[in-house]
Coordinates of C-alpha atoms and ligand atoms in Angstrom, one line a residue:
M1020 CA 27.6 -16.4 53.2
A1021 CA 24.4 -16.5 51.2
A1022 CA 23.5 -13.3 49.5
S1023 CA 20.4 -11.8 51.1
T1024 CA 18.7 -11.4 47.7
T1025 CA 18.9 -15.1 47.0
T1026 CA 17.4 -16.2 50.3
A1027 CA 14.9 -13.4 50.5
R1028 CA 11.6 -14.0 52.4
T1029 CA 9.2 -11.3 51.3
T1030 CA 5.4 -10.8 51.4
H1031 CA 3.4 -8.9 48.7
D1032 CA -0.1 -8.4 47.5
V1033 CA 0.5 -10.1 44.1
L1034 CA 3.3 -12.4 42.8
I1035 CA 3.7 -12.5 39.0
I1036 CA 5.4 -15.2 37.1
G1037 CA 7.0 -14.2 33.8
A1038 CA 8.2 -11.0 32.1
G1039 CA 6.8 -11.5 28.6
F1040 CA 3.7 -9.8 27.2
A1041 CA 1.6 -11.2 30.1
G1042 CA 4.0 -10.5 33.1
L1043 CA 4.8 -7.0 31.9
Y1044 CA 1.3 -5.9 31.5
A1045 CA 0.4 -7.6 34.9
V1046 CA 3.1 -5.6 36.7
H1047 CA 1.8 -2.4 35.2
K1048 CA -1.8 -3.2 35.9
F1049 CA -1.5 -4.4 39.5
R1050 CA 1.2 -2.0 40.6
D1051 CA 0.5 1.2 38.7
Q1052 CA -3.3 1.0 38.2
L1053 CA -4.5 -0.9 41.3
G1054 CA -1.7 0.4 43.6
L1055 CA -0.8 -3.0 44.8
D1056 CA 2.6 -4.3 46.0
V1057 CA 3.8 -6.7 43.3
L1058 CA 6.9 -8.8 42.7
A1059 CA 7.6 -10.6 39.4
F1060 CA 10.0 -13.3 38.4
D1061 CA 11.5 -14.5 35.2
A1062 CA 14.1 -17.2 34.4
A1063 CA 15.4 -15.1 31.6
G1064 CA 18.0 -12.3 32.0
D1065 CA 15.7 -9.6 30.8
V1066 CA 12.1 -9.0 29.7
G1067 CA 10.6 -10.5 26.5
G1068 CA 9.3 -14.0 27.4
T1069 CA 9.0 -16.1 24.2
W1070 CA 10.8 -13.3 22.3
Y1071 CA 13.7 -13.5 24.7
W1072 CA 14.3 -17.2 24.1
N1073 CA 13.3 -17.7 20.4
R1074 CA 16.2 -15.9 18.7
Y1075 CA 16.7 -18.4 16.0
P1076 CA 17.3 -17.1 12.5
G1077 CA 14.0 -16.1 10.8
A1078 CA 12.0 -15.8 14.0
R1079 CA 9.2 -13.5 13.2
V1080 CA 5.7 -12.7 14.3
D1081 CA 2.9 -14.0 12.1
I1082 CA 0.0 -11.7 13.1
E1083 CA 0.6 -8.1 11.7
S1084 CA 2.7 -6.2 14.3
V1085 CA 0.3 -3.4 14.4
H1086 CA -2.3 -5.9 15.8
Y1087 CA 0.2 -8.0 17.7
S1088 CA 0.9 -5.3 20.3
Y1089 CA -0.5 -3.8 23.4
S1090 CA -3.7 -1.8 23.2
F1091 CA -3.9 -0.6 26.8
D1092 CA -2.1 2.7 26.4
E1093 CA -2.9 5.1 23.6
D1094 CA 0.4 7.0 23.8
L1095 CA 2.3 3.8 23.5
Q1096 CA 0.3 2.8 20.4
Q1097 CA 0.9 6.3 18.9
E1098 CA 4.6 6.6 19.6
W1099 CA 5.8 3.1 18.6
H1100 CA 6.9 2.6 14.9
W1101 CA 7.0 -0.9 13.4
T1102 CA 9.4 -1.1 10.5
E1103 CA 7.8 -4.1 8.9
K1104 CA 4.3 -5.5 8.5
F1105 CA 5.4 -8.7 10.3
C1106 CA 8.4 -7.8 12.5
A1107 CA 11.3 -10.0 13.3
Q1108 CA 12.2 -11.1 16.8
P1109 CA 14.8 -8.4 17.6
E1110 CA 12.2 -5.6 17.0
I1111 CA 9.5 -7.2 19.1
L1112 CA 12.1 -7.6 21.9
S1113 CA 13.0 -3.9 21.5
Y1114 CA 9.3 -3.1 21.8
L1115 CA 9.0 -5.0 25.0
G1116 CA 12.2 -3.4 26.3
H1117 CA 10.6 0.0 25.5
V1118 CA 7.5 -1.0 27.3
A1119 CA 9.5 -2.0 30.4
D1120 CA 11.4 1.3 30.3
R1121 CA 8.4 3.5 29.6
F1122 CA 6.4 2.1 32.6
D1123 CA 9.5 1.5 34.7
L1124 CA 8.7 -2.2 35.1
R1125 CA 12.1 -3.8 35.6
R1126 CA 12.4 -2.6 39.2
S1127 CA 9.6 -5.0 40.1
I1128 CA 11.0 -8.0 38.3
R1129 CA 13.6 -10.5 39.6
F1130 CA 15.4 -11.8 36.5
N1131 CA 17.5 -15.0 36.3
T1132 CA 15.1 -16.4 38.8
R1133 CA 13.0 -19.5 38.0
V1134 CA 9.9 -20.3 40.0
T1135 CA 10.3 -23.9 41.3
G1136 CA 7.3 -24.2 43.6
L1137 CA 4.0 -22.7 44.5
T1138 CA 2.0 -23.9 47.5
W1139 CA -1.3 -22.7 48.8
D1140 CA -1.3 -22.1 52.6
D1141 CA -4.8 -22.8 53.7
D1142 CA -4.4 -21.4 57.1
A1143 CA -3.0 -18.0 56.0
A1144 CA -5.1 -18.1 52.8
E1145 CA -2.1 -17.1 50.7
W1146 CA 0.4 -18.6 48.3
E1147 CA 4.0 -19.4 49.0
L1148 CA 6.3 -19.2 46.0
R1149 CA 9.8 -20.6 46.0
T1150 CA 12.6 -19.9 43.5
D1151 CA 15.8 -21.5 42.3
R1152 CA 17.7 -18.7 44.0
G1153 CA 16.4 -19.7 47.4
G1154 CA 13.8 -17.0 47.7
V1155 CA 10.5 -17.6 49.5
H1156 CA 7.8 -15.1 48.7
R1157 CA 4.2 -14.9 49.9
A1158 CA 1.1 -13.2 48.5
K1159 CA -2.6 -13.4 48.5
Y1160 CA -2.8 -13.5 44.7
V1161 CA -0.6 -15.1 42.0
I1162 CA -0.7 -14.2 38.3
S1163 CA 1.0 -16.8 36.0
G1164 CA 2.3 -15.3 32.8
A1165 CA 4.4 -18.4 32.3
G1166 CA 3.4 -18.6 28.7
T1167 CA 1.9 -21.3 26.4
L1168 CA 4.9 -22.3 24.3
S1169 CA 7.7 -21.8 26.8
V1170 CA 8.7 -25.4 27.7
P1171 CA 10.6 -26.9 24.8
K1172 CA 9.8 -30.6 24.1
K1173 CA 12.7 -32.7 25.5
P1174 CA 14.9 -34.1 22.7
E1175 CA 13.7 -37.7 22.3
F1176 CA 16.7 -38.9 20.2
P1177 CA 19.1 -41.3 21.9
G1178 CA 22.7 -40.2 21.7
V1179 CA 22.1 -36.5 21.4
E1180 CA 24.5 -35.8 24.3
D1181 CA 27.3 -37.6 22.4
F1182 CA 27.1 -35.5 19.3
R1183 CA 30.5 -33.9 18.6
G1184 CA 29.1 -30.9 16.9
E1185 CA 26.8 -28.2 18.3
V1186 CA 23.1 -28.8 19.2
Y1187 CA 20.7 -25.8 19.1
L1188 CA 17.1 -25.7 20.3
T1189 CA 15.0 -23.0 18.4
G1190 CA 13.1 -22.4 21.7
N1191 CA 16.3 -21.8 23.7
W1192 CA 18.6 -20.1 21.2
P1193 CA 22.0 -18.8 22.3
H1194 CA 22.5 -15.0 22.5
D1195 CA 25.8 -15.0 20.6
E1196 CA 24.3 -15.7 17.1
P1197 CA 26.1 -18.9 16.0
S1198 CA 27.4 -18.8 12.5
F1199 CA 26.4 -21.5 10.1
E1200 CA 28.4 -20.1 7.2
G1201 CA 29.7 -23.0 5.1
R1202 CA 28.8 -25.6 7.7
R1203 CA 26.9 -28.9 7.4
V1204 CA 23.7 -28.2 9.3
G1205 CA 20.8 -30.6 10.1
I1206 CA 17.4 -29.5 11.3
I1207 CA 14.7 -31.7 12.8
G1208 CA 11.2 -30.3 12.7
V1209 CA 9.1 -28.4 10.1
G1210 CA 6.6 -26.6 12.3
S1211 CA 6.4 -22.8 12.4
S1212 CA 9.9 -22.5 14.0
G1213 CA 11.5 -25.0 11.7
I1214 CA 10.0 -23.5 8.6
Q1215 CA 11.1 -19.9 9.6
A1216 CA 14.6 -21.2 10.4
I1217 CA 15.0 -23.3 7.3
S1218 CA 14.4 -20.4 5.0
E1219 CA 17.2 -18.5 6.6
L1220 CA 19.6 -21.3 7.3
A1221 CA 19.4 -22.3 3.6
K1222 CA 21.0 -19.0 2.7
T1223 CA 24.1 -19.5 4.9
A1224 CA 24.7 -23.1 5.6
G1225 CA 27.3 -25.0 3.4
H1226 CA 24.7 -27.8 3.3
L1227 CA 21.4 -28.0 5.0
T1228 CA 19.6 -31.3 5.7
V1229 CA 16.0 -31.1 6.7
F1230 CA 14.6 -34.1 8.6
Q1231 CA 10.8 -33.9 8.0
R1232 CA 8.3 -36.2 9.7
T1233 CA 5.0 -34.5 8.9
P1234 CA 4.9 -31.9 6.1
N1235 CA 3.0 -28.7 6.9
Y1236 CA 0.5 -26.4 5.1
A1237 CA 2.7 -23.3 5.0
T1238 CA 1.4 -20.3 3.2
P1239 CA 3.1 -16.9 2.4
I1240 CA 3.3 -14.4 5.2
G1241 CA 3.4 -11.4 2.8
N1242 CA 5.8 -9.4 4.8
E1243 CA 6.8 -5.9 3.5
P1244 CA 8.2 -2.7 4.9
T1245 CA 5.7 -0.5 6.7
D1246 CA 3.7 1.7 4.4
P1247 CA 3.7 5.2 6.0
A1248 CA 0.2 6.0 4.7
E1249 CA -1.1 2.7 6.2
E1250 CA 0.7 3.4 9.4
A1251 CA -0.9 6.8 9.7
A1252 CA -4.3 5.4 9.0
N1253 CA -3.8 2.7 11.6
K1254 CA -2.7 5.2 14.2
A1255 CA -5.7 7.4 13.5
G1256 CA -8.1 4.4 13.7
Y1257 CA -6.6 2.3 16.5
R1258 CA -9.8 2.4 18.6
R1259 CA -11.9 1.0 15.8
I1260 CA -9.1 -1.5 14.9
R1261 CA -8.8 -2.9 18.4
E1262 CA -12.5 -3.2 18.7
A1263 CA -12.8 -5.0 15.4
S1264 CA -9.9 -7.3 16.5
R1265 CA -11.6 -8.2 19.8
N1266 CA -14.8 -9.0 17.8
H1267 CA -13.0 -11.4 15.5
F1268 CA -12.5 -15.2 16.1
L1269 CA -8.7 -14.9 15.9
G1270 CA -8.4 -11.3 17.2
V1271 CA -7.5 -9.6 14.0
P1272 CA -9.6 -7.0 12.2
Y1273 CA -10.3 -9.2 9.1
T1274 CA -13.7 -8.9 7.6
D1275 CA -13.8 -10.8 4.3
V1276 CA -14.6 -14.3 5.4
Q1277 CA -17.3 -16.0 3.4
P1278 CA -19.7 -18.6 4.9
S1279 CA -18.8 -21.7 3.0
A1280 CA -16.2 -23.0 0.5
L1281 CA -18.9 -25.4 -0.8
A1282 CA -21.5 -22.7 -1.5
V1283 CA -19.5 -21.0 -4.3
S1284 CA -18.3 -22.1 -7.7
A1285 CA -14.9 -23.6 -8.3
E1286 CA -13.9 -20.3 -10.0
E1287 CA -15.0 -18.1 -7.2
R1288 CA -13.3 -20.4 -4.7
R1289 CA -10.0 -20.1 -6.6
R1290 CA -10.4 -16.3 -6.7
V1291 CA -10.9 -16.1 -3.0
F1292 CA -8.0 -18.5 -2.2
D1293 CA -5.7 -16.6 -4.6
D1294 CA -6.7 -13.3 -3.1
R1295 CA -6.0 -14.5 0.5
W1296 CA -2.8 -16.3 -0.5
N1297 CA -1.5 -13.0 -2.1
R1298 CA -2.6 -10.8 0.8
G1299 CA -0.7 -13.1 3.2
G1300 CA -0.8 -13.6 6.9
F1301 CA -3.6 -15.9 8.3
R1302 CA -6.1 -14.6 5.7
L1303 CA -6.2 -18.0 3.9
F1304 CA -6.8 -19.8 7.2
I1305 CA -9.2 -17.5 8.9
D1306 CA -10.5 -15.0 6.3
A1307 CA -11.4 -17.2 3.3
F1308 CA -14.3 -19.5 4.2
G1309 CA -15.9 -20.0 7.6
D1310 CA -16.3 -23.8 7.3
I1311 CA -12.7 -24.7 6.6
L1312 CA -12.0 -25.8 10.2
F1313 CA -15.4 -27.5 10.6
D1314 CA -16.2 -29.4 7.3
K1315 CA -13.8 -31.9 5.8
A1316 CA -15.1 -31.3 2.3
A1317 CA -14.6 -27.6 2.6
N1318 CA -11.2 -28.2 4.2
D1319 CA -10.2 -30.4 1.2
T1320 CA -10.7 -27.5 -1.2
A1321 CA -8.2 -25.4 0.8
A1322 CA -5.8 -28.3 1.2
D1323 CA -5.9 -29.1 -2.5
Y1324 CA -5.3 -25.4 -3.3
I1325 CA -2.2 -25.3 -1.0
R1326 CA -0.8 -28.5 -2.4
D1327 CA -1.1 -27.2 -6.0
R1328 CA 0.7 -24.0 -5.0
I1329 CA 3.5 -26.1 -3.3
R1330 CA 3.9 -28.1 -6.5
E1331 CA 4.2 -24.9 -8.6
R1332 CA 7.0 -23.7 -6.4
V1333 CA 9.2 -26.8 -5.9
H1334 CA 11.1 -27.8 -9.1
D1335 CA 11.7 -31.5 -8.2
P1336 CA 8.4 -33.4 -8.4
A1337 CA 9.4 -36.0 -5.8
T1338 CA 10.5 -33.3 -3.3
A1339 CA 7.3 -31.4 -4.0
E1340 CA 5.2 -34.5 -3.2
L1341 CA 7.2 -35.0 0.1
L1342 CA 6.4 -31.4 1.0
C1343 CA 2.6 -31.9 0.4
P1344 CA 0.7 -32.8 3.5
T1345 CA -1.9 -35.4 2.8
D1346 CA -2.9 -37.2 6.0
Y1347 CA -4.5 -34.4 8.1
P1348 CA -6.8 -31.5 7.4
Y1349 CA -5.4 -27.9 6.9
G1350 CA -5.5 -25.9 10.1
T1351 CA -5.7 -28.8 12.5
K1352 CA -2.0 -28.3 13.1
R1353 CA -1.1 -24.6 13.6
P1354 CA -0.5 -23.4 10.0
P1355 CA 3.0 -21.9 9.6
L1356 CA 3.6 -18.7 7.6
E1357 CA 6.6 -18.5 5.3
T1358 CA 8.9 -16.5 3.1
D1359 CA 10.6 -18.4 0.3
Y1360 CA 10.4 -21.6 2.3
Y1361 CA 9.5 -23.9 -0.6
E1362 CA 12.1 -22.2 -2.9
A1363 CA 14.8 -23.3 -0.4
Y1364 CA 14.3 -26.8 -1.7
N1365 CA 15.3 -25.7 -5.2
R1366 CA 18.8 -25.1 -4.0
D1367 CA 21.5 -27.8 -4.6
D1368 CA 22.7 -27.5 -1.1
V1369 CA 19.4 -28.2 0.6
E1370 CA 18.3 -31.8 1.0
L1371 CA 14.9 -33.0 2.3
V1372 CA 14.9 -36.3 4.2
D1373 CA 11.7 -38.2 5.0
V1374 CA 11.9 -39.4 8.6
K1375 CA 8.4 -40.7 8.6
A1376 CA 9.3 -43.5 6.2
N1377 CA 12.7 -43.8 7.7
P1378 CA 12.7 -42.5 11.3
V1379 CA 15.6 -41.0 13.2
A1380 CA 17.2 -43.9 15.1
E1381 CA 19.8 -42.1 17.0
I1382 CA 22.2 -39.1 17.1
T1383 CA 25.7 -40.4 16.7
P1384 CA 28.9 -38.4 17.5
R1385 CA 29.0 -37.6 13.7
G1386 CA 25.4 -36.8 12.9
V1387 CA 22.0 -38.4 12.5
R1388 CA 21.5 -42.1 11.8
L1389 CA 18.2 -43.2 10.4
A1390 CA 16.4 -46.5 11.0
D1391 CA 17.8 -48.0 7.7
G1392 CA 21.4 -47.3 8.9
T1393 CA 22.0 -44.2 6.7
E1394 CA 24.1 -41.7 8.5
H1395 CA 24.0 -37.9 7.7
E1396 CA 27.2 -36.3 8.9
L1397 CA 26.7 -32.8 10.4
D1398 CA 28.6 -30.0 12.1
C1399 CA 25.5 -28.6 13.7
L1400 CA 22.1 -30.0 14.6
V1401 CA 19.1 -27.7 15.1
L1402 CA 16.1 -29.1 17.0
A1403 CA 12.9 -27.4 16.0
T1404 CA 10.8 -30.1 17.7
G1405 CA 8.2 -28.0 19.5
F1406 CA 6.9 -27.4 22.9
D1407 CA 4.9 -29.0 25.7
A1408 CA 2.2 -26.5 24.9
C1409 CA -0.3 -24.8 27.2
T1410 CA -0.2 -27.2 30.2
G1411 CA 3.6 -27.7 30.3
P1412 CA 4.6 -24.3 31.7
L1413 CA 2.1 -24.6 34.5
L1414 CA 2.8 -28.2 35.4
A1415 CA 6.6 -27.5 35.5
M1416 CA 6.2 -25.2 38.5
N1417 CA 5.2 -27.8 41.2
I1418 CA 1.9 -26.1 42.0
V1419 CA 0.1 -27.5 45.1
G1420 CA -3.3 -26.1 46.0
R1421 CA -5.9 -26.6 48.7
D1422 CA -5.7 -29.8 50.7
R1423 CA -2.2 -30.6 49.3
L1424 CA -3.7 -31.2 45.8
A1425 CA -1.0 -31.1 43.2
L1426 CA -1.9 -29.5 39.9
T1427 CA -0.2 -32.5 38.2
E1428 CA -2.7 -34.8 40.0
H1429 CA -5.7 -32.6 39.3
W1430 CA -4.8 -32.4 35.6
A1431 CA -3.6 -36.0 35.2
D1432 CA -6.2 -36.7 32.5
G1433 CA -5.9 -33.2 30.9
P1434 CA -6.4 -29.7 32.1
Q1435 CA -9.4 -28.9 34.3
T1436 CA -10.1 -25.2 34.3
Y1437 CA -12.9 -22.7 34.5
L1438 CA -12.6 -20.2 31.6
G1439 CA -9.1 -21.4 31.1
L1440 CA -8.2 -18.9 33.7
M1441 CA -8.5 -20.6 37.1
S1442 CA -8.7 -24.2 38.5
A1443 CA -10.8 -25.5 41.3
G1444 CA -8.7 -26.1 44.4
F1445 CA -6.2 -23.5 43.4
P1446 CA -7.6 -20.3 44.8
N1447 CA -6.4 -16.8 43.7
L1448 CA -4.2 -18.3 41.0
F1449 CA -4.9 -16.7 37.7
M1450 CA -3.4 -18.5 34.7
I1451 CA -3.1 -15.9 31.9
T1452 CA -4.0 -17.5 28.5
G1453 CA -4.3 -20.8 30.3
P1454 CA -5.4 -24.1 28.7
Q1455 CA -9.0 -24.1 27.6
S1456 CA -9.0 -20.4 26.9
P1457 CA -8.7 -18.9 23.4
S1458 CA -5.0 -18.2 24.0
V1459 CA -3.1 -19.2 20.9
L1460 CA -6.2 -19.0 18.8
Y1461 CA -6.6 -15.4 19.7
N1462 CA -4.2 -12.5 19.2
M1463 CA -1.9 -13.1 22.2
P1464 CA -1.4 -9.6 23.4
L1465 CA -5.1 -8.9 23.3
A1466 CA -5.9 -12.3 24.9
I1467 CA -3.4 -11.4 27.6
E1468 CA -4.8 -8.0 28.2
D1469 CA -8.3 -9.5 28.5
H1470 CA -7.2 -12.1 31.1
V1471 CA -5.1 -9.7 33.2
D1472 CA -8.0 -7.2 33.2
F1473 CA -10.4 -10.0 34.3
A1474 CA -8.0 -10.9 37.1
A1475 CA -7.6 -7.3 38.1
D1476 CA -11.3 -6.6 38.1
A1477 CA -11.9 -9.7 40.2
I1478 CA -9.3 -8.7 42.8
A1479 CA -10.6 -5.1 42.8
H1480 CA -14.1 -6.6 43.3
L1481 CA -13.0 -8.7 46.3
R1482 CA -11.1 -5.7 47.8
Q1483 CA -14.3 -3.6 47.8
S1484 CA -15.7 -6.0 50.3
T1485 CA -14.3 -8.2 53.2
L1486 CA -13.7 -11.0 50.7
D1487 CA -10.3 -12.0 49.5
V1488 CA -10.5 -15.5 48.0
I1489 CA -11.9 -16.4 44.5
E1490 CA -12.0 -20.0 43.3
P1491 CA -14.0 -21.8 40.6
E1492 CA -16.8 -24.2 41.8
A1493 CA -16.1 -27.8 40.8
D1494 CA -19.4 -28.0 38.9
A1495 CA -18.6 -24.9 36.9
E1496 CA -15.2 -26.3 36.1
R1497 CA -16.6 -29.6 34.9
A1498 CA -19.1 -27.9 32.7
W1499 CA -16.4 -25.7 31.2
V1500 CA -14.2 -28.7 30.4
E1501 CA -17.1 -30.5 28.8
H1502 CA -18.0 -27.3 26.8
T1503 CA -14.4 -26.9 25.5
N1504 CA -14.3 -30.6 24.5
E1505 CA -17.7 -30.4 22.8
L1506 CA -16.5 -27.3 20.8
A1507 CA -13.4 -29.2 19.7
Q1508 CA -15.5 -32.3 18.6
A1509 CA -17.5 -30.0 16.3
T1510 CA -14.2 -29.1 14.5
L1511 CA -11.7 -31.2 12.5
L1512 CA -9.0 -30.6 15.2
P1513 CA -9.2 -34.0 16.9
T1514 CA -8.4 -35.7 13.6
S1515 CA -4.8 -34.5 13.5
P1516 CA -2.5 -37.3 14.8
T1517 CA 0.3 -35.0 16.0
S1518 CA -1.2 -31.5 16.7
W1519 CA 0.0 -29.8 19.8
Y1520 CA -3.4 -28.1 20.0
M1521 CA -4.6 -31.6 21.2
G1522 CA -1.5 -32.4 23.2
A1523 CA -0.7 -35.0 20.6
N1524 CA 2.9 -34.0 20.0
I1525 CA 4.2 -35.1 23.4
P1526 CA 4.4 -38.9 24.1
G1527 CA 2.2 -39.8 27.0
K1528 CA 0.4 -36.5 27.2
P1529 CA -3.4 -36.8 27.5
R1530 CA -5.1 -36.1 24.2
R1531 CA -7.3 -33.2 25.2
V1532 CA -8.0 -30.0 23.4
L1533 CA -5.9 -27.3 24.9
V1534 CA -7.6 -24.3 23.4
Y1535 CA -11.1 -22.8 23.5
L1536 CA -12.5 -23.2 20.0
G1537 CA -15.6 -21.0 20.3
G1538 CA -13.7 -17.9 19.1
A1539 CA -12.6 -14.8 21.0
P1540 CA -15.9 -12.9 20.8
A1541 CA -18.0 -15.8 22.2
Y1542 CA -15.4 -16.3 25.0
R1543 CA -15.3 -12.6 25.9
A1544 CA -19.1 -12.5 25.9
K1545 CA -19.2 -15.5 28.3
C1546 CA -16.7 -13.8 30.6
A1547 CA -18.7 -10.6 30.6
E1548 CA -21.9 -12.5 31.4
I1549 CA -20.2 -14.4 34.3
V1550 CA -19.0 -11.1 35.8
H1551 CA -22.4 -9.5 35.3
N1552 CA -24.0 -12.4 37.2
G1553 CA -21.8 -11.8 40.2
Y1554 CA -18.9 -14.0 39.2
Q1555 CA -21.2 -16.9 38.4
G1556 CA -19.4 -20.3 38.8
F1557 CA -16.8 -18.8 41.2
R1558 CA -16.9 -19.1 45.0
L1559 CA -15.9 -15.8 46.6
T1560 CA -15.0 -16.0 50.3
G1561 CA -13.3 -14.1 53.0
S1562 CA -10.3 -15.7 54.7
A1563 CA -10.5 -13.4 57.8
A1564 CA -14.1 -14.4 58.4
L1565 CA -13.2 -18.0 58.1
V1566 CA -10.2 -17.7 60.5
T1567 CA -12.2 -15.8 63.1
A1568 CA -15.4 -17.8 62.7
Ligands
N01_2731 O1 6.8 -26.7 17.0 P1 5.7 -27.7 16.3 P2 7.2 -25.2 16.5 N1 11.1 -36.9 15.0 O2 5.2 -28.6 17.3 C1 8.8 -32.4 14.6 C2 4.4 -21.0 17.7 N2 5.4 -20.3 16.9 O3 8.2 -24.8 17.5 O4 4.5 -33.0 13.1 C3 10.9 -36.1 14.0 O5 4.7 -27.0 15.5 C4 7.3 -32.4 14.4 O6 6.9 -33.4 13.5 P3 5.4 -34.0 13.7 C5 3.2 -21.4 16.9 O7 2.1 -21.4 17.6 C6 5.0 -19.1 16.4 O8 7.6 -25.2 15.1 O9 5.2 -34.3 15.1 N3 10.3 -34.9 14.0 C7 7.1 -31.0 13.8 O10 7.5 -30.9 12.4 C8 3.7 -22.8 16.6 O11 2.6 -23.7 16.2 C9 5.9 -18.5 15.6 O12 5.5 -35.3 12.9 C10 9.9 -34.5 15.2 C11 8.2 -30.1 14.6 O13 9.1 -31.1 15.1 C12 4.2 -23.2 17.9 O14 5.0 -22.1 18.3 C13 7.1 -19.0 15.2 C14 10.0 -35.3 16.4 C15 7.6 -29.4 15.7 O15 6.7 -28.5 15.3 C16 5.1 -24.4 17.9 O16 5.9 -24.4 16.7 C17 7.4 -20.2 15.8 C18 10.7 -36.5 16.2 N4 10.9 -37.3 17.3 C19 6.6 -20.9 16.6 N5 9.5 -34.6 17.4 C20 5.4 -17.2 15.0 O17 5.6 -16.9 13.9 C21 9.0 -33.4 16.9 N6 9.2 -33.4 15.5 C22 4.8 -16.2 15.9

């Protein structure tokens, strides 16, 4: 007999996908502030989203915790204590658990439940959502908090299933903390995940082999225990800090950026780079010179600086050269932040293997075999090979909109959105931090709050009238896509051959910019203007009027 919970057919006002930062805030916003009937789903066993899955050693936030946190509740801000400047994954997961408890959110969430289909019913003007537990749920509105980096890239190495050792994915890490003590560990991938994991694995593995295809411009995170005086000042000034964050390109209250790396002397440039390097976080990337992401000559100065610093830290000159990126500009791939990453290569038990010159041919039962036949024998293999970013989580849900239009079809040549929040033909579906919004180039918790608030205001606006359907106009969507592409063309981003920002890390994925590059303040101003002009570019209609007309 099937359990009634698994085959449930229920109807609600709002269905919410995900129980990470976005889903949790959406449950609170729609249920507790708007008084709507909501139901949320998450494939995970508990809250946390990305912080539930990414439990690999070294996983850590890279925007200061005090900024990478919810701003919607003053008491929550005041009561929570971060132990470090950049907290590790377990503490962020505890924070999200605390938020769930504090606002009693778990009772509205179905865990261990993956959304497998979402279909717009034109006649009823509502969505039907199906889950892998057999549930069928209907609602007028759907909020997707499915995340931007939640679908790991499929392993593309033949033979991986025959490997006799253990295979781990950083993006889907087991809960029982595997031990690498004294073992022969291999890791493929040196993005943010790989770099964080390598620094930790190097300390415990008997031997660590790093398979690197493209080196990265990693810079120091500058983590340290929380300074009580700084914490007190932050708590006293939260209102100002959040406002400054929301008025900053990346959503952090940094204020020291200078206009151009080319407008100052070499000495002044070095002073600025040293200062930002020493202060850590994304200051070198976003708080040094404003033209680094836009002007190749300016970018070269930062890239040269980072390469020099790498060479200072790595003892073996040949290894240092292999670790120096040379064939793409700094920042066109998401820059990782690190602690003692480069020093790991000074250990006798850490080996760097260049798999650009000599690619991985296959995984054998014993280890990794390269194109020239060399085999590296391993006990464990860690895949830190990235994600099908931004579009992947949405396309994985079999979303079918108006007139049986599949999202996969509508986005066959890349994402088509208005504001990175909604898509024409998919009414009442809000994609929190969706493709072509600032998302990963904004501070995620703030980006999420802004999007959930936009959706809540739009729904509240509809409910004040007889209207209940909101959908972008096709022309507005086309203009937005064009605008986001134009913004990207003005930057150096399209020049990176493998950046996930451009969808270039997934074979066959259309090369389109996946983020809005105008910065969070410009984006927020645009959203405000659109609302002020009566939801310009959106079509607001009433399903009841249509049905009875
Ligand atoms: O993934 P990535 P990630 N053969 O795509 C390599 C966020 N994040 O999980 O560059 C060999 O950056 C690939 O090589 P290449 C953050 O936004 C945040 O590390 O394609 N190598 C690359 O080295 C980040 O940007 C935190 O040549 C292969 C690596 O795998 C995003 O998540 C922490 C390969 C993938 O790097 C993704 O980071 C962690 C192949 N066939 C992540 N395929 C925070 O600190 C792939 N690679 C908050």
